[in-house]
Amino acid sequence: MSAQLEARPGVPTSGRPDVAPRRPLITALTGLRAVAAVWVVLFHYRSDVLALAPSLRPLAPIMDAGYLGVDVFFALSGFVLAYNYAESMGHWDARATRGFLRNRLARVWPVHVVTLNLDLLQAALIGTLGVTAGGHRRTVSAYVENLTLTHAWWNDRPSFNAPAWSISAEWAAYLAAPVLFVALARLRRRAAVALLATGLYAVMLTIFALWALPNGNVPHAGMLRLATEFGAGLLMWRVYRSRPRWLGRLTLPLAAAVTLVVLLVPAARHGYWLAPALGLLVLCLALDAGPLARVLSSRPFVFWGEVSYSLYMTHVLLAPSLHALLPVHLYDQSGWPQRTLVLATYAGLLGLAAVAMHRIVEVPARRLLRTRRRAGAPEAAAP
C-alpha cells in the first residue's frame, strides 16, 4: 500500500470532468513508499535476516514493527488521492466517478491477478491448496473473492498471496473515495479538519484497546485500519492545502522520535500506537524541503518507490522458493562471508522479482490505461 504522484507542473487540465488536473510531483512521498515497502519486507523476513546477520540484532525492534509500513501506505494513499483528485471531484459527477474507479482498478488489479495465479500455481506444486492449519485459505471461493478484490472485506483470514489483503481494503476505499471527495470539499476550517483526523486515529486506537487489552494488538482488523487511516490521509491533504510550512520542519525530529520509541518502548511495536505519528509524518514530509526530504527524493529512493507496489506484492510469494534454494538453517552457523552472500542473494532475488513484475506487468498495464483515455490523469499507486 503505497502512493505515487505522477504529474508535470504547469500542464493545464483538459477541462473534461473525468480527468484530474496534473499536479506537481512530491518526490519525497515516492521515496517514502520505498521505505514503507522495505519495512514490510524486513518484517516478514526478520528471522532470516537476524539468523544470517546477528550483528543487526539491535535493530530487531525496527523489523518487528515492520507491519506498520502498511499503516504508512494507508495514510499515504488517502493523502495522494486527495492531492490528485479532491479538487476536480469536489462535486458529484458520475462520469468522473467511473473514470476514477476504472483508473484505480487498472492500477492495482493486473499485478494482483498475476501474483494471485502465481500463488495458486505454487500452492498446487507444493500441496498447500485448501485451508491450512493456520487458516490460510486457498479455495475456490477465496479465489473468486480475490478476483473481485473483496477477500478482506468480511473474512479476516489470509487467502492466496497474503499481502494482497491490503489491496482488497484499498479497493473498498477507492469505491468510497468519490463520495468522500465531495464531503471533503465542504470542510473549510483547518482546525476542524485536524481535529477530525485526530479523532479518526483516536477511534481506531480506542477500539483496539477495548478489543484486545492490554496492548491493543488486533491482528485481523485491517478494514478498521484502512477506514481510519485512509480517512485521516484525506483530511491531512486538506491541512496541506493551507501550506503550514512549520510542519515541514518537524519531519526529521518526528522521524527520529518514532525510531527511538520503536527501539526503546516494547509496547510501541506490538500494536498500532504509532500509526498517528506515521500519518503525521506523511503530511510533514509533503511540506518539507529539508535533508530527509532530499534523501527520499534521490534517484535510488524514487526508483524503489516506483517499484514498491511490485515489491510488496511479490516478496512473500518468493519466500518458499528462497528457503528451498538457500535454506537459512544450513548457513546460519557459517562464517560471515557466506552468511552475507546468502543474505545478499535473498535481497537481490527479491529486488529482481520486483523490478521484473514492475516492468513486465505493472508499467505495461499503466501504459495500456493511458492509451485508453483521451487525456492522462495523475495516478496514485497502490500499497
Coordinates of C-alpha atoms in Angstrom, one line a residue:
M1 CA 0.0 0.0 0.0
S2 CA 1.6 3.0 -1.3
A3 CA 1.2 6.3 -3.1
Q4 CA 2.8 7.8 -6.1
L5 CA 2.3 11.3 -7.5
E6 CA 2.8 11.3 -11.3
A7 CA 2.4 14.8 -12.7
R8 CA 4.1 17.5 -14.7
P9 CA 4.0 21.0 -13.3
G10 CA 2.4 23.6 -15.5
V11 CA 0.3 21.3 -17.6
P12 CA -3.3 22.5 -17.7
T13 CA -6.3 20.3 -17.2
S14 CA -8.2 19.2 -20.3
G15 CA -11.4 20.6 -18.9
R16 CA -13.1 17.2 -19.0
P17 CA -14.9 16.2 -15.8
D18 CA -13.3 12.7 -15.7
V19 CA -9.7 13.9 -16.0
A20 CA -8.0 15.3 -12.9
P21 CA -5.6 18.2 -13.3
R22 CA -2.0 17.4 -13.3
R23 CA -0.2 18.2 -10.0
P24 CA 3.5 18.9 -9.2
L25 CA 5.4 15.8 -8.2
I26 CA 6.2 15.3 -4.5
T27 CA 9.2 13.0 -4.9
A28 CA 9.8 12.7 -1.2
L29 CA 6.5 10.8 -0.9
T30 CA 7.6 8.4 -3.6
G31 CA 10.7 7.8 -1.6
L32 CA 8.7 7.2 1.5
R33 CA 6.9 4.4 -0.4
A34 CA 10.3 2.6 -0.8
V35 CA 11.0 2.9 3.0
A36 CA 7.5 1.6 3.9
A37 CA 7.8 -1.4 1.4
V38 CA 11.2 -2.4 2.6
W39 CA 10.0 -2.1 6.2
V40 CA 7.2 -4.6 5.5
V41 CA 9.7 -6.9 3.7
L42 CA 12.0 -6.8 6.8
F43 CA 9.1 -7.7 9.0
H44 CA 8.3 -10.9 7.0
Y45 CA 12.0 -11.9 6.6
R46 CA 13.2 -10.7 10.1
S47 CA 14.1 -14.2 11.3
D48 CA 16.1 -14.9 8.2
V49 CA 17.9 -11.5 8.4
L50 CA 18.8 -12.0 12.1
A51 CA 19.9 -15.6 11.6
L52 CA 22.3 -14.6 8.8
A53 CA 23.3 -11.2 10.3
P54 CA 23.2 -11.5 14.1
S55 CA 25.1 -8.2 14.3
L56 CA 21.8 -6.5 13.3
R57 CA 20.0 -7.8 16.4
P58 CA 19.9 -4.3 17.9
L59 CA 17.7 -3.3 15.0
A60 CA 15.3 -6.2 15.7
P61 CA 12.7 -3.9 17.2
I62 CA 12.6 -1.9 14.0
M63 CA 12.0 -5.1 12.0
D64 CA 9.4 -6.3 14.5
A65 CA 7.4 -3.2 13.9
G66 CA 7.5 -3.5 10.1
Y67 CA 3.8 -4.3 9.8
L68 CA 3.3 -0.6 10.4
G69 CA 4.6 0.0 6.9
V70 CA 1.0 -0.9 5.8
D71 CA -0.3 1.9 8.0
V72 CA 2.0 4.3 6.3
F73 CA 0.7 3.2 2.9
F74 CA -3.0 3.7 4.0
A75 CA -2.4 7.3 5.2
L76 CA -0.2 8.0 2.1
S77 CA -2.9 6.6 -0.2
G78 CA -5.6 8.9 1.2
F79 CA -3.3 11.9 1.1
V80 CA -2.2 11.3 -2.5
L81 CA -5.6 10.5 -3.9
A82 CA -6.9 13.7 -2.3
Y83 CA -4.0 15.6 -3.7
N84 CA -4.6 14.4 -7.2
Y85 CA -8.4 14.2 -7.3
A86 CA -10.2 16.0 -4.5
E87 CA -10.3 19.4 -6.2
S88 CA -11.5 18.1 -9.6
M89 CA -14.0 15.7 -7.9
G90 CA -15.3 18.1 -5.3
H91 CA -18.8 18.0 -6.9
W92 CA -20.5 14.7 -7.7
D93 CA -20.1 13.7 -11.3
A94 CA -21.0 10.2 -12.5
R95 CA -18.6 10.3 -15.4
A96 CA -15.7 11.4 -13.3
T97 CA -16.5 8.7 -10.8
R98 CA -16.5 6.0 -13.5
G99 CA -13.2 7.2 -14.8
F100 CA -11.6 7.4 -11.3
L101 CA -12.7 3.8 -10.5
R102 CA -11.6 2.5 -13.8
N103 CA -8.2 4.1 -13.4
R104 CA -7.8 2.8 -9.9
L105 CA -8.8 -0.8 -10.9
A106 CA -6.4 -0.7 -13.8
R107 CA -3.6 0.4 -11.5
V108 CA -3.9 -2.3 -8.9
W109 CA -5.6 -5.3 -10.5
P110 CA -3.1 -6.6 -13.1
V111 CA -0.3 -7.2 -10.6
H112 CA -2.7 -8.6 -8.1
V113 CA -4.1 -11.1 -10.6
V114 CA -0.7 -12.2 -11.8
T115 CA 0.6 -12.8 -8.2
L116 CA -2.7 -14.5 -7.3
N117 CA -2.2 -17.0 -10.1
L118 CA 1.5 -17.5 -9.3
D119 CA 0.5 -18.3 -5.7
L120 CA -2.2 -20.7 -7.0
L121 CA 0.4 -22.5 -9.2
Q122 CA 3.0 -22.6 -6.3
A123 CA 0.4 -24.0 -3.9
A124 CA -0.6 -26.7 -6.4
L125 CA 3.0 -27.7 -6.8
I126 CA 3.9 -27.9 -3.1
G127 CA 0.5 -29.1 -1.9
T128 CA -0.9 -26.2 0.1
L129 CA -4.3 -25.8 -1.6
G130 CA -7.3 -25.7 0.6
V131 CA -7.4 -24.3 4.1
T132 CA -4.2 -24.7 6.2
A133 CA -4.0 -25.4 9.9
G134 CA -3.3 -21.7 10.4
G135 CA -6.4 -20.8 8.5
H136 CA -4.8 -19.6 5.3
R137 CA -7.4 -20.0 2.5
R138 CA -6.6 -21.3 -1.0
T139 CA -10.1 -22.4 -2.0
V140 CA -12.4 -21.8 -5.0
S141 CA -14.5 -19.2 -3.1
A142 CA -11.3 -17.4 -1.9
Y143 CA -10.1 -17.3 -5.5
V144 CA -13.3 -15.7 -6.7
E145 CA -13.1 -13.2 -3.8
N146 CA -9.6 -12.3 -4.8
L147 CA -10.6 -11.8 -8.4
T148 CA -13.2 -9.3 -7.2
L149 CA -10.9 -7.7 -4.6
T150 CA -13.4 -8.4 -1.8
H151 CA -11.4 -11.1 0.0
A152 CA -10.6 -8.9 3.0
W153 CA -14.0 -7.3 3.4
W154 CA -15.7 -9.9 5.5
N155 CA -13.1 -12.7 6.2
D156 CA -10.2 -11.9 8.5
R157 CA -8.1 -14.9 7.4
P158 CA -5.4 -14.6 4.7
S159 CA -6.0 -16.1 1.3
F160 CA -3.6 -16.8 -1.5
N161 CA -0.9 -14.0 -1.7
A162 CA -1.3 -12.8 1.9
P163 CA -0.2 -9.2 1.4
A164 CA -3.0 -8.6 -1.1
W165 CA -5.4 -8.2 1.8
S166 CA -4.5 -4.6 1.9
I167 CA -5.2 -4.2 -1.8
S168 CA -8.7 -5.5 -1.1
A169 CA -9.1 -3.0 1.7
E170 CA -7.8 -0.2 -0.6
W171 CA -10.4 -1.1 -3.2
A172 CA -13.1 -0.5 -0.7
A173 CA -11.6 2.9 0.0
Y174 CA -11.5 3.6 -3.7
L175 CA -15.2 2.9 -4.0
A176 CA -15.9 5.3 -1.2
A177 CA -13.5 8.0 -2.3
P178 CA -15.7 9.9 -4.8
V179 CA -18.3 10.5 -2.1
L180 CA -15.5 11.4 0.4
F181 CA -14.1 13.9 -2.1
V182 CA -17.4 15.7 -2.2
A183 CA -17.6 15.7 1.6
L184 CA -14.0 16.9 1.8
A185 CA -14.9 19.9 -0.3
R186 CA -17.3 21.1 2.3
L187 CA -14.7 21.2 5.0
R188 CA -13.1 24.7 5.3
R189 CA -11.6 25.3 8.7
R190 CA -8.1 23.8 9.2
A191 CA -8.5 23.4 12.9
A192 CA -11.7 21.4 12.4
V193 CA -10.1 19.2 9.8
A194 CA -7.1 18.5 12.0
L195 CA -9.4 17.6 14.9
L196 CA -11.3 15.2 12.7
A197 CA -8.1 13.5 11.6
T198 CA -7.0 13.2 15.2
G199 CA -10.4 11.8 16.1
L200 CA -10.2 9.1 13.5
Y201 CA -6.9 7.8 14.9
A202 CA -8.4 8.1 18.4
V203 CA -11.4 6.0 17.4
M204 CA -9.1 3.3 15.9
L205 CA -6.8 3.1 19.0
T206 CA -9.8 3.1 21.4
I207 CA -11.4 0.2 19.6
F208 CA -8.1 -1.7 19.6
A209 CA -7.6 -1.0 23.3
L210 CA -11.0 -2.2 24.2
W211 CA -10.9 -5.2 21.8
A212 CA -7.5 -6.6 22.8
L213 CA -6.4 -5.4 26.2
P214 CA -3.8 -4.7 27.4
N215 CA -1.7 -3.7 24.3
G216 CA -4.3 -3.1 21.7
N217 CA -2.9 -5.6 19.2
V218 CA -5.7 -6.8 17.0
P219 CA -4.1 -9.0 14.3
H220 CA -7.1 -9.0 11.9
A221 CA -8.6 -5.5 11.9
G222 CA -7.4 -4.4 8.5
M223 CA -10.6 -2.8 7.4
L224 CA -10.7 -0.7 10.6
R225 CA -7.1 0.4 10.0
L226 CA -7.9 1.2 6.3
A227 CA -11.0 3.3 7.1
T228 CA -9.4 5.4 9.8
E229 CA -6.0 5.9 8.2
F230 CA -7.2 6.5 4.7
G231 CA -9.7 9.0 6.0
A232 CA -7.0 10.7 8.1
G233 CA -4.9 10.9 4.9
L234 CA -7.7 12.6 3.0
L235 CA -8.1 15.1 5.9
M236 CA -4.3 15.8 6.1
W237 CA -4.4 16.9 2.5
R238 CA -6.9 19.5 3.5
V239 CA -4.5 20.8 6.1
Y240 CA -1.7 20.6 3.5
R241 CA -3.6 23.0 1.2
S242 CA -3.2 25.8 3.6
R243 CA 0.6 25.3 3.5
P244 CA 1.5 25.3 7.2
R245 CA 5.3 25.3 6.4
W246 CA 6.2 24.9 10.1
L247 CA 5.0 21.3 9.9
G248 CA 7.7 20.6 7.4
R249 CA 10.3 21.5 10.0
L250 CA 9.0 18.7 12.2
T251 CA 9.8 15.9 9.7
L252 CA 13.3 15.0 10.9
P253 CA 12.5 15.3 14.6
L254 CA 9.3 13.3 14.2
A255 CA 11.1 10.5 12.2
A256 CA 13.8 10.4 14.9
A257 CA 11.3 10.3 17.7
V258 CA 9.3 7.4 16.0
T259 CA 12.6 5.5 15.6
L260 CA 13.6 5.9 19.2
V261 CA 10.2 4.9 20.5
V262 CA 10.2 1.7 18.4
L263 CA 13.7 0.9 19.7
L264 CA 13.1 1.7 23.3
V265 CA 9.4 1.1 24.1
P266 CA 8.3 -2.5 23.6
A267 CA 4.6 -1.7 23.6
A268 CA 5.1 0.6 20.6
R269 CA 6.0 -2.4 18.4
H270 CA 3.1 -4.6 19.4
G271 CA 0.1 -2.5 18.4
Y272 CA -0.8 0.5 16.4
W273 CA 0.0 3.2 18.8
L274 CA 2.5 4.8 16.4
A275 CA 0.1 5.0 13.5
P276 CA -1.0 8.6 14.2
A277 CA 2.7 9.7 14.2
L278 CA 3.3 7.9 11.0
G279 CA 0.3 9.6 9.4
L280 CA 1.5 13.0 10.6
L281 CA 4.9 12.1 9.1
V282 CA 3.3 11.9 5.6
L283 CA 1.9 15.4 6.0
C284 CA 5.2 16.8 7.3
L285 CA 7.2 15.2 4.6
A286 CA 4.9 16.7 1.9
L287 CA 5.7 20.1 3.3
D288 CA 9.4 19.5 3.9
A289 CA 12.4 20.7 1.9
G290 CA 15.0 19.6 4.4
P291 CA 17.6 16.9 4.5
L292 CA 15.2 13.9 5.0
A293 CA 13.1 15.1 2.1
R294 CA 16.1 15.5 -0.1
V295 CA 17.3 12.0 0.7
L296 CA 13.9 10.5 0.0
S297 CA 13.8 12.5 -3.3
S298 CA 17.1 11.0 -4.5
R299 CA 17.1 8.7 -7.5
P300 CA 17.5 5.4 -5.6
F301 CA 14.7 6.1 -3.3
V302 CA 12.4 7.3 -6.1
F303 CA 13.2 4.3 -8.2
W304 CA 12.4 1.8 -5.5
G305 CA 9.4 3.9 -4.6
E306 CA 8.1 3.4 -8.1
V307 CA 8.8 -0.4 -7.8
S308 CA 7.4 -0.6 -4.2
Y309 CA 4.0 -2.0 -5.2
S310 CA 5.5 -4.9 -7.1
L311 CA 8.0 -5.5 -4.3
Y312 CA 5.1 -5.5 -1.7
M313 CA 3.1 -8.0 -3.9
T314 CA 5.9 -10.4 -4.7
H315 CA 8.1 -10.6 -1.5
V316 CA 6.0 -13.2 0.4
L317 CA 5.3 -15.1 -2.7
L318 CA 9.0 -15.8 -3.2
A319 CA 9.7 -17.0 0.4
P320 CA 9.2 -20.7 -0.3
S321 CA 11.5 -20.7 -3.3
L322 CA 14.2 -18.7 -1.5
H323 CA 14.0 -21.0 1.5
A324 CA 14.2 -24.1 -0.7
L325 CA 17.1 -22.6 -2.8
L326 CA 19.2 -21.4 0.2
P327 CA 17.8 -22.8 3.5
V328 CA 18.9 -20.4 6.2
H329 CA 19.5 -23.2 8.8
L330 CA 22.3 -24.6 6.6
Y331 CA 24.2 -21.3 6.7
D332 CA 23.4 -19.6 9.9
Q333 CA 26.5 -21.1 11.6
S334 CA 28.8 -20.4 8.7
G335 CA 31.4 -17.6 8.5
W336 CA 30.3 -14.1 7.9
P337 CA 31.2 -14.1 4.2
Q338 CA 28.9 -17.0 3.4
R339 CA 26.1 -15.6 5.5
T340 CA 26.5 -12.2 3.9
L341 CA 26.4 -13.8 0.5
V342 CA 23.2 -15.7 1.3
L343 CA 21.6 -12.6 2.6
A344 CA 22.7 -10.6 -0.4
T345 CA 21.3 -13.3 -2.7
Y346 CA 17.9 -13.1 -0.9
A347 CA 17.8 -9.3 -1.3
G348 CA 19.0 -9.5 -4.9
L349 CA 16.4 -12.0 -5.9
L350 CA 13.6 -10.1 -4.2
G351 CA 14.7 -7.0 -5.9
L352 CA 14.9 -8.6 -9.3
A353 CA 11.5 -10.2 -9.0
A354 CA 10.0 -6.8 -8.0
V355 CA 11.7 -5.0 -10.9
A356 CA 10.6 -7.7 -13.3
M357 CA 7.0 -7.5 -12.1
H358 CA 7.1 -3.7 -12.4
R359 CA 8.4 -3.7 -15.9
I360 CA 6.6 -6.7 -17.4
V361 CA 3.2 -6.2 -15.7
E362 CA 2.8 -3.0 -13.8
V363 CA 4.2 -0.5 -16.3
P364 CA 2.6 -2.0 -19.4
A365 CA -0.8 -2.1 -17.7
R366 CA -0.3 1.6 -16.8
R367 CA 0.6 2.4 -20.4
L368 CA -2.5 0.5 -21.7
L369 CA -4.6 2.6 -19.4
R370 CA -3.1 5.8 -20.8
T371 CA -3.8 4.8 -24.4
R372 CA -7.4 4.2 -23.5
R373 CA -8.2 7.6 -22.1
R374 CA -8.1 10.7 -24.2
A375 CA -6.0 12.7 -21.8
G376 CA -3.9 11.4 -18.8
A377 CA -4.9 11.9 -15.2
P378 CA -2.3 11.6 -12.5
E379 CA -2.2 8.3 -10.8
A380 CA -1.7 7.3 -7.2
A381 CA -0.1 3.9 -6.7
A382 CA -1.5 1.2 -4.6
P383 CA 0.1 -0.1 -1.4

